[in-house]
PDB file of C-alpha atoms in Angstrom:
ATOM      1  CA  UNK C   1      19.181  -9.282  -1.409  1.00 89.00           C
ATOM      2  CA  UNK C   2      16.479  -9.986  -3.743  1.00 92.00           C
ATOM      3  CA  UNK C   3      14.643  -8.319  -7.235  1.00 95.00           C
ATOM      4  CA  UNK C   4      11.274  -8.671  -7.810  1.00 96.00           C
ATOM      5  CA  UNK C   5      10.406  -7.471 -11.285  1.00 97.00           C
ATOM      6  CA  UNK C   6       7.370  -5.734 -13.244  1.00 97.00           C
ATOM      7  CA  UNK C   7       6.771  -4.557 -16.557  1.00 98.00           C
ATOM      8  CA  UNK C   8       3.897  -2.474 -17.954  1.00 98.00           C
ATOM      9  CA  UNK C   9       3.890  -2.393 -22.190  1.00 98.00           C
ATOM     10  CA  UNK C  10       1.879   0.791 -23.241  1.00 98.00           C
ATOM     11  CA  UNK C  11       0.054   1.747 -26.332  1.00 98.00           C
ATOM     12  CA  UNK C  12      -0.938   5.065 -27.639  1.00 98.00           C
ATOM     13  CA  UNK C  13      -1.188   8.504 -26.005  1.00 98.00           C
ATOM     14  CA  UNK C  14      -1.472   9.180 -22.617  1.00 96.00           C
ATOM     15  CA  UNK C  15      -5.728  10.489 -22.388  1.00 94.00           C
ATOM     16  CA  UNK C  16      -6.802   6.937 -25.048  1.00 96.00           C
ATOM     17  CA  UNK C  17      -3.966   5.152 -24.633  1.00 97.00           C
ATOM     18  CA  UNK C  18      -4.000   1.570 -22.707  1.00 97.00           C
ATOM     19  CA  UNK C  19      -1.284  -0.833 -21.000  1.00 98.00           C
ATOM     20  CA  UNK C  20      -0.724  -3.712 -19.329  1.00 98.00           C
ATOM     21  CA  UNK C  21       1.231  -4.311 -16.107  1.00 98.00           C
ATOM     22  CA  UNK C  22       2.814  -7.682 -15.541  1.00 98.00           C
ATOM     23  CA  UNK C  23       4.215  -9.013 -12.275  1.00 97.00           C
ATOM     24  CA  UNK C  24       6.725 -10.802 -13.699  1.00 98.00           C
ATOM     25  CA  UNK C  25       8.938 -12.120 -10.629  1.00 97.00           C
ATOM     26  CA  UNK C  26       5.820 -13.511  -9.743  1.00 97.00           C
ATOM     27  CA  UNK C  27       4.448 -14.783 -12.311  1.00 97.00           C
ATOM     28  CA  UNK C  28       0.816 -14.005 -10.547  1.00 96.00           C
ATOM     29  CA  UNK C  29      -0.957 -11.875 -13.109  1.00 96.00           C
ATOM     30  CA  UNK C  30      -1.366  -9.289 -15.783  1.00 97.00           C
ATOM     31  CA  UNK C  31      -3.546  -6.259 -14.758  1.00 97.00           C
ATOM     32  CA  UNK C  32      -5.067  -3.643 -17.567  1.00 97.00           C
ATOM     33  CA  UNK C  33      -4.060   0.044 -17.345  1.00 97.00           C
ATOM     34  CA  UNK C  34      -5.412   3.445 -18.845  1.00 96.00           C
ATOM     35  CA  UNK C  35      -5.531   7.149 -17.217  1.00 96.00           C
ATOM     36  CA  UNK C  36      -9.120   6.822 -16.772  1.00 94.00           C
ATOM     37  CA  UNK C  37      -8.673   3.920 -14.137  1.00 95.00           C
ATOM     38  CA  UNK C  38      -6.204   6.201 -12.701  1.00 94.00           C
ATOM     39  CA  UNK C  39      -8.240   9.505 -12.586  1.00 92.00           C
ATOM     40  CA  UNK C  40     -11.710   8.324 -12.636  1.00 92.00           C
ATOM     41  CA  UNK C  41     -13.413   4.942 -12.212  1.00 92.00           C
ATOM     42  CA  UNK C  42     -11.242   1.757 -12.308  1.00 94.00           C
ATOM     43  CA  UNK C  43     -13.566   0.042 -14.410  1.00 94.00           C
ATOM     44  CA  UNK C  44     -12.030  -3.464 -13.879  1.00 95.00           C
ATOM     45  CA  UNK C  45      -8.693  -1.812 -14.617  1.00 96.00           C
ATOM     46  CA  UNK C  46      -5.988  -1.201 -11.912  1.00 96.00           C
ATOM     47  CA  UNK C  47      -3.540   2.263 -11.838  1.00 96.00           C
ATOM     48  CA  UNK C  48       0.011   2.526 -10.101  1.00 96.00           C
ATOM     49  CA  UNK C  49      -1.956   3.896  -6.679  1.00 97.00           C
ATOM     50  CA  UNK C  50      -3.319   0.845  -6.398  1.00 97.00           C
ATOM     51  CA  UNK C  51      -0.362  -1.412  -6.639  1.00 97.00           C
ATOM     52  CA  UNK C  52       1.043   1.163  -4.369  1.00 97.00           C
ATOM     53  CA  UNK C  53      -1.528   0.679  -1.996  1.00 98.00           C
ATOM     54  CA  UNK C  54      -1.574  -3.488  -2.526  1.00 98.00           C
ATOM     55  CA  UNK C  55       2.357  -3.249  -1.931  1.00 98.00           C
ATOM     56  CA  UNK C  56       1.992  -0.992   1.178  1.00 98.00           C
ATOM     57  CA  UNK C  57      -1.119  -3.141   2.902  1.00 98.00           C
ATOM     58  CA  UNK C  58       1.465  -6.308   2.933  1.00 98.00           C
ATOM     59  CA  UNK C  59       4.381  -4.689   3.638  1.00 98.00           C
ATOM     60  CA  UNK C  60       2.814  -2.923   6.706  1.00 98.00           C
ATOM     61  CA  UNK C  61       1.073  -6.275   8.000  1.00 98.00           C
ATOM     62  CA  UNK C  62       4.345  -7.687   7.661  1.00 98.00           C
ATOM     63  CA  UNK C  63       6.429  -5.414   9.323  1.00 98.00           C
ATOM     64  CA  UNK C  64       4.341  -4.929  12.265  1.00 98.00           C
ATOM     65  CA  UNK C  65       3.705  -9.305  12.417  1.00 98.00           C
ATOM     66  CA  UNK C  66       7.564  -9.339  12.851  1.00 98.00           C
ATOM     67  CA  UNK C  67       7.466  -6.540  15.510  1.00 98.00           C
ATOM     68  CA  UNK C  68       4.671  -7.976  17.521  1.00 98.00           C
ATOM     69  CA  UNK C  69       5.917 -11.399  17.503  1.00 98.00           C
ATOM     70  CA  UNK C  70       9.644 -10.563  18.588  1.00 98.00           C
ATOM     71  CA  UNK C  71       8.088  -8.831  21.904  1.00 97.00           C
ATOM     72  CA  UNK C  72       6.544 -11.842  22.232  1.00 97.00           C
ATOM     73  CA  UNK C  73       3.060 -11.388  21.499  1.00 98.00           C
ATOM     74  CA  UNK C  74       2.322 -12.552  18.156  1.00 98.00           C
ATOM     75  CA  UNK C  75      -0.567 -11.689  16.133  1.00 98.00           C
ATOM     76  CA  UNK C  76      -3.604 -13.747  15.470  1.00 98.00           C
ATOM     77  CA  UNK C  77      -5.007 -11.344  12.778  1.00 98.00           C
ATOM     78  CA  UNK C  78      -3.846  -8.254  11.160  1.00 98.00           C
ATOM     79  CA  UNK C  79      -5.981  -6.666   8.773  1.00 98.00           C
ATOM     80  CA  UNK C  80      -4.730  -3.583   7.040  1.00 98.00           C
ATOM     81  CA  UNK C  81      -6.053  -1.215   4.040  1.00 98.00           C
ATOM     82  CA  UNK C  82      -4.045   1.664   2.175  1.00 98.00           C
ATOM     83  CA  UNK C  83      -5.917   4.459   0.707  1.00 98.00           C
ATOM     84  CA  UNK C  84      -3.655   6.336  -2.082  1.00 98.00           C
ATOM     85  CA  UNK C  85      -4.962   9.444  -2.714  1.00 96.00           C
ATOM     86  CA  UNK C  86      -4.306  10.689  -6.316  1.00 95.00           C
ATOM     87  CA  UNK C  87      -5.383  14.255  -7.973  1.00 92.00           C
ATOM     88  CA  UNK C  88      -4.242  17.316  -9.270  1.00 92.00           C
ATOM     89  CA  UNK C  89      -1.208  19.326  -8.078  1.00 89.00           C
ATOM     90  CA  UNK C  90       0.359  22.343  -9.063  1.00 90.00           C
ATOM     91  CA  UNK C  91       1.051  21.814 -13.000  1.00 92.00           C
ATOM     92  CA  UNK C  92       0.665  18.257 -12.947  1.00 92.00           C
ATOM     93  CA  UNK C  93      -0.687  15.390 -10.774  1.00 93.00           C
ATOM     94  CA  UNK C  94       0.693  13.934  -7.333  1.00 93.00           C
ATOM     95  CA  UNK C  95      -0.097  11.079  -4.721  1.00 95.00           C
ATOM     96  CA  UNK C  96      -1.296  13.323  -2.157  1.00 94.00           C
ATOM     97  CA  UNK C  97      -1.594  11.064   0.445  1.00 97.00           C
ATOM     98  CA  UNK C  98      -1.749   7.143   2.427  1.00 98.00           C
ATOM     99  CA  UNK C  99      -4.312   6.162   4.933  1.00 98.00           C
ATOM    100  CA  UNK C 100      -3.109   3.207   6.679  1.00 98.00           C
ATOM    101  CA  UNK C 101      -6.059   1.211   8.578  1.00 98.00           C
ATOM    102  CA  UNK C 102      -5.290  -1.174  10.317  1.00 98.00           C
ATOM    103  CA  UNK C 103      -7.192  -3.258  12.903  1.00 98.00           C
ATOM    104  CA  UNK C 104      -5.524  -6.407  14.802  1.00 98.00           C
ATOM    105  CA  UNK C 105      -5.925  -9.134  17.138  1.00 98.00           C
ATOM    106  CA  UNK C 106      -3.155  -9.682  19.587  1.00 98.00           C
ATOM    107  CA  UNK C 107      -4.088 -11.550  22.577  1.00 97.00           C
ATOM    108  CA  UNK C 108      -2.245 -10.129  25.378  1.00 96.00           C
ATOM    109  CA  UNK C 109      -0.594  -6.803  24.417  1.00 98.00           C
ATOM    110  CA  UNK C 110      -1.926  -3.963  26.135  1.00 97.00           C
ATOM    111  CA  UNK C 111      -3.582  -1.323  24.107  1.00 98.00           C
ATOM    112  CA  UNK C 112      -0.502   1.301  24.614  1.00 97.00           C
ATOM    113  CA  UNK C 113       1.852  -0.816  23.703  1.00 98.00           C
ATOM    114  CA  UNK C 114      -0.181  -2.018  20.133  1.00 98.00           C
ATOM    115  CA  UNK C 115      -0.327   1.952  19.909  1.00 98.00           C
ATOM    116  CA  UNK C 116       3.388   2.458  19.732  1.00 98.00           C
ATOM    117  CA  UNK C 117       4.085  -0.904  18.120  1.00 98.00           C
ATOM    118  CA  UNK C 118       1.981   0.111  15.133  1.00 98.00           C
ATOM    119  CA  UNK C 119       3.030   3.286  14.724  1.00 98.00           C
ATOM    120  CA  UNK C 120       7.071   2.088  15.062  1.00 98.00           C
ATOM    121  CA  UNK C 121       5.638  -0.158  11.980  1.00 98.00           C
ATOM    122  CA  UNK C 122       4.778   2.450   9.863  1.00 98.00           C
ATOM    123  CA  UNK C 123       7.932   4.738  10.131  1.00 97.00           C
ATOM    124  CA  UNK C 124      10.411   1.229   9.736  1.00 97.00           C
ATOM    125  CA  UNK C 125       8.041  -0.276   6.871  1.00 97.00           C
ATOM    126  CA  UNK C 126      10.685  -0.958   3.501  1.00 97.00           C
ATOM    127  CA  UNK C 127       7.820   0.704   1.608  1.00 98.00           C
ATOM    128  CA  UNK C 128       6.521   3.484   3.715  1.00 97.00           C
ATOM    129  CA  UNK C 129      10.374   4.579   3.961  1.00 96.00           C
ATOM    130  CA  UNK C 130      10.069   4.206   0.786  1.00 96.00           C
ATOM    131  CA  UNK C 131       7.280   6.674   0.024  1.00 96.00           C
ATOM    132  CA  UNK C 132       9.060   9.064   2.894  1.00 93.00           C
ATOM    133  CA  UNK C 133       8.102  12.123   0.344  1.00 91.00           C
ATOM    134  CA  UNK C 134       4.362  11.221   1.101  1.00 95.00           C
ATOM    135  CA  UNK C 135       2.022  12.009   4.162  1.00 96.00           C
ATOM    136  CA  UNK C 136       1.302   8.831   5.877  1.00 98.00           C
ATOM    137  CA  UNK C 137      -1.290   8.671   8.596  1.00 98.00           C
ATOM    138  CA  UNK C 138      -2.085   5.537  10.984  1.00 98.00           C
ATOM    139  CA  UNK C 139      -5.549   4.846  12.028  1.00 98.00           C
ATOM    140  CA  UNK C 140      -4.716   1.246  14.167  1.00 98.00           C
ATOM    141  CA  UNK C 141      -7.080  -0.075  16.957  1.00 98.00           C
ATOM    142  CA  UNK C 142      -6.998  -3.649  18.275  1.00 98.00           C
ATOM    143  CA  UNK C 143     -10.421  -5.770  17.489  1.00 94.00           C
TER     144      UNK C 143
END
């Protein structure tokens, strides 16, 4: 088993208010925070959809590398983007959604196969089990 750690200090209310999210396990960075990255225009500032979307990019690639290379056609390439969608929701705010996009190249795996792969990715991914409350769809085609 292993931990991997973040902290976010925060300063002031929630509308004016400003943070900072570190990866410390890591060590790799320190990212700025406010709602307005979050509910408007990132400005140079990240918000916790978008580390949720950076976490669930890699994980995907991942999982579906390991899948694909155990039936014995390993990937060349595996490009994959995750679209959090973030808005309003009955009193409050939600994550209404993840767009997976992914678009490989696998030399020899037939395009069925890549289908049902890929999707088998998604629904075993650590963090789209994870997010298991959230509506995940899978756009994957092979290049």
């Amino acid at each position: 088993m292993t931990d991997r750690n973040a902290t976010t200090q925060w300063t002031g209310d929630l509308k004016g208010g400003s943070g900072t999210v570190t990866l410390d396990s890591s060590n790799a960075g320190q990212f700025p925070v406010t709602w307005a990255s979050r509910a408007e225009e990132p400005d140079g500032r990240t918000s916790p959809e978008e580390l949720i979307a950076a976490a669930h990019s890699a994980c995907y690639s991942m999982q579906l590398s390991g899948l694909l290379t155990a039936a014995g056609t390993p990937p060349e390439r595996i490009d994959t983007s995750a679209e959090v969608a973030f808005g309003p929701r009955g009193d409050g705010f939600a994550i209404t959604g993840i767009a997976l996009t992914v678009r490989a190249k696998v030399p020899g795996i037939a395009p069925d196969v890549f289908d049902r792969t890929a999707q088998k990715a998604k629904e075993i991914c650590p963090v789209s089990a994870a997010l298991t409350g959230t509506t995940i769809t899978l756009d994957a085609a092979l290049d």
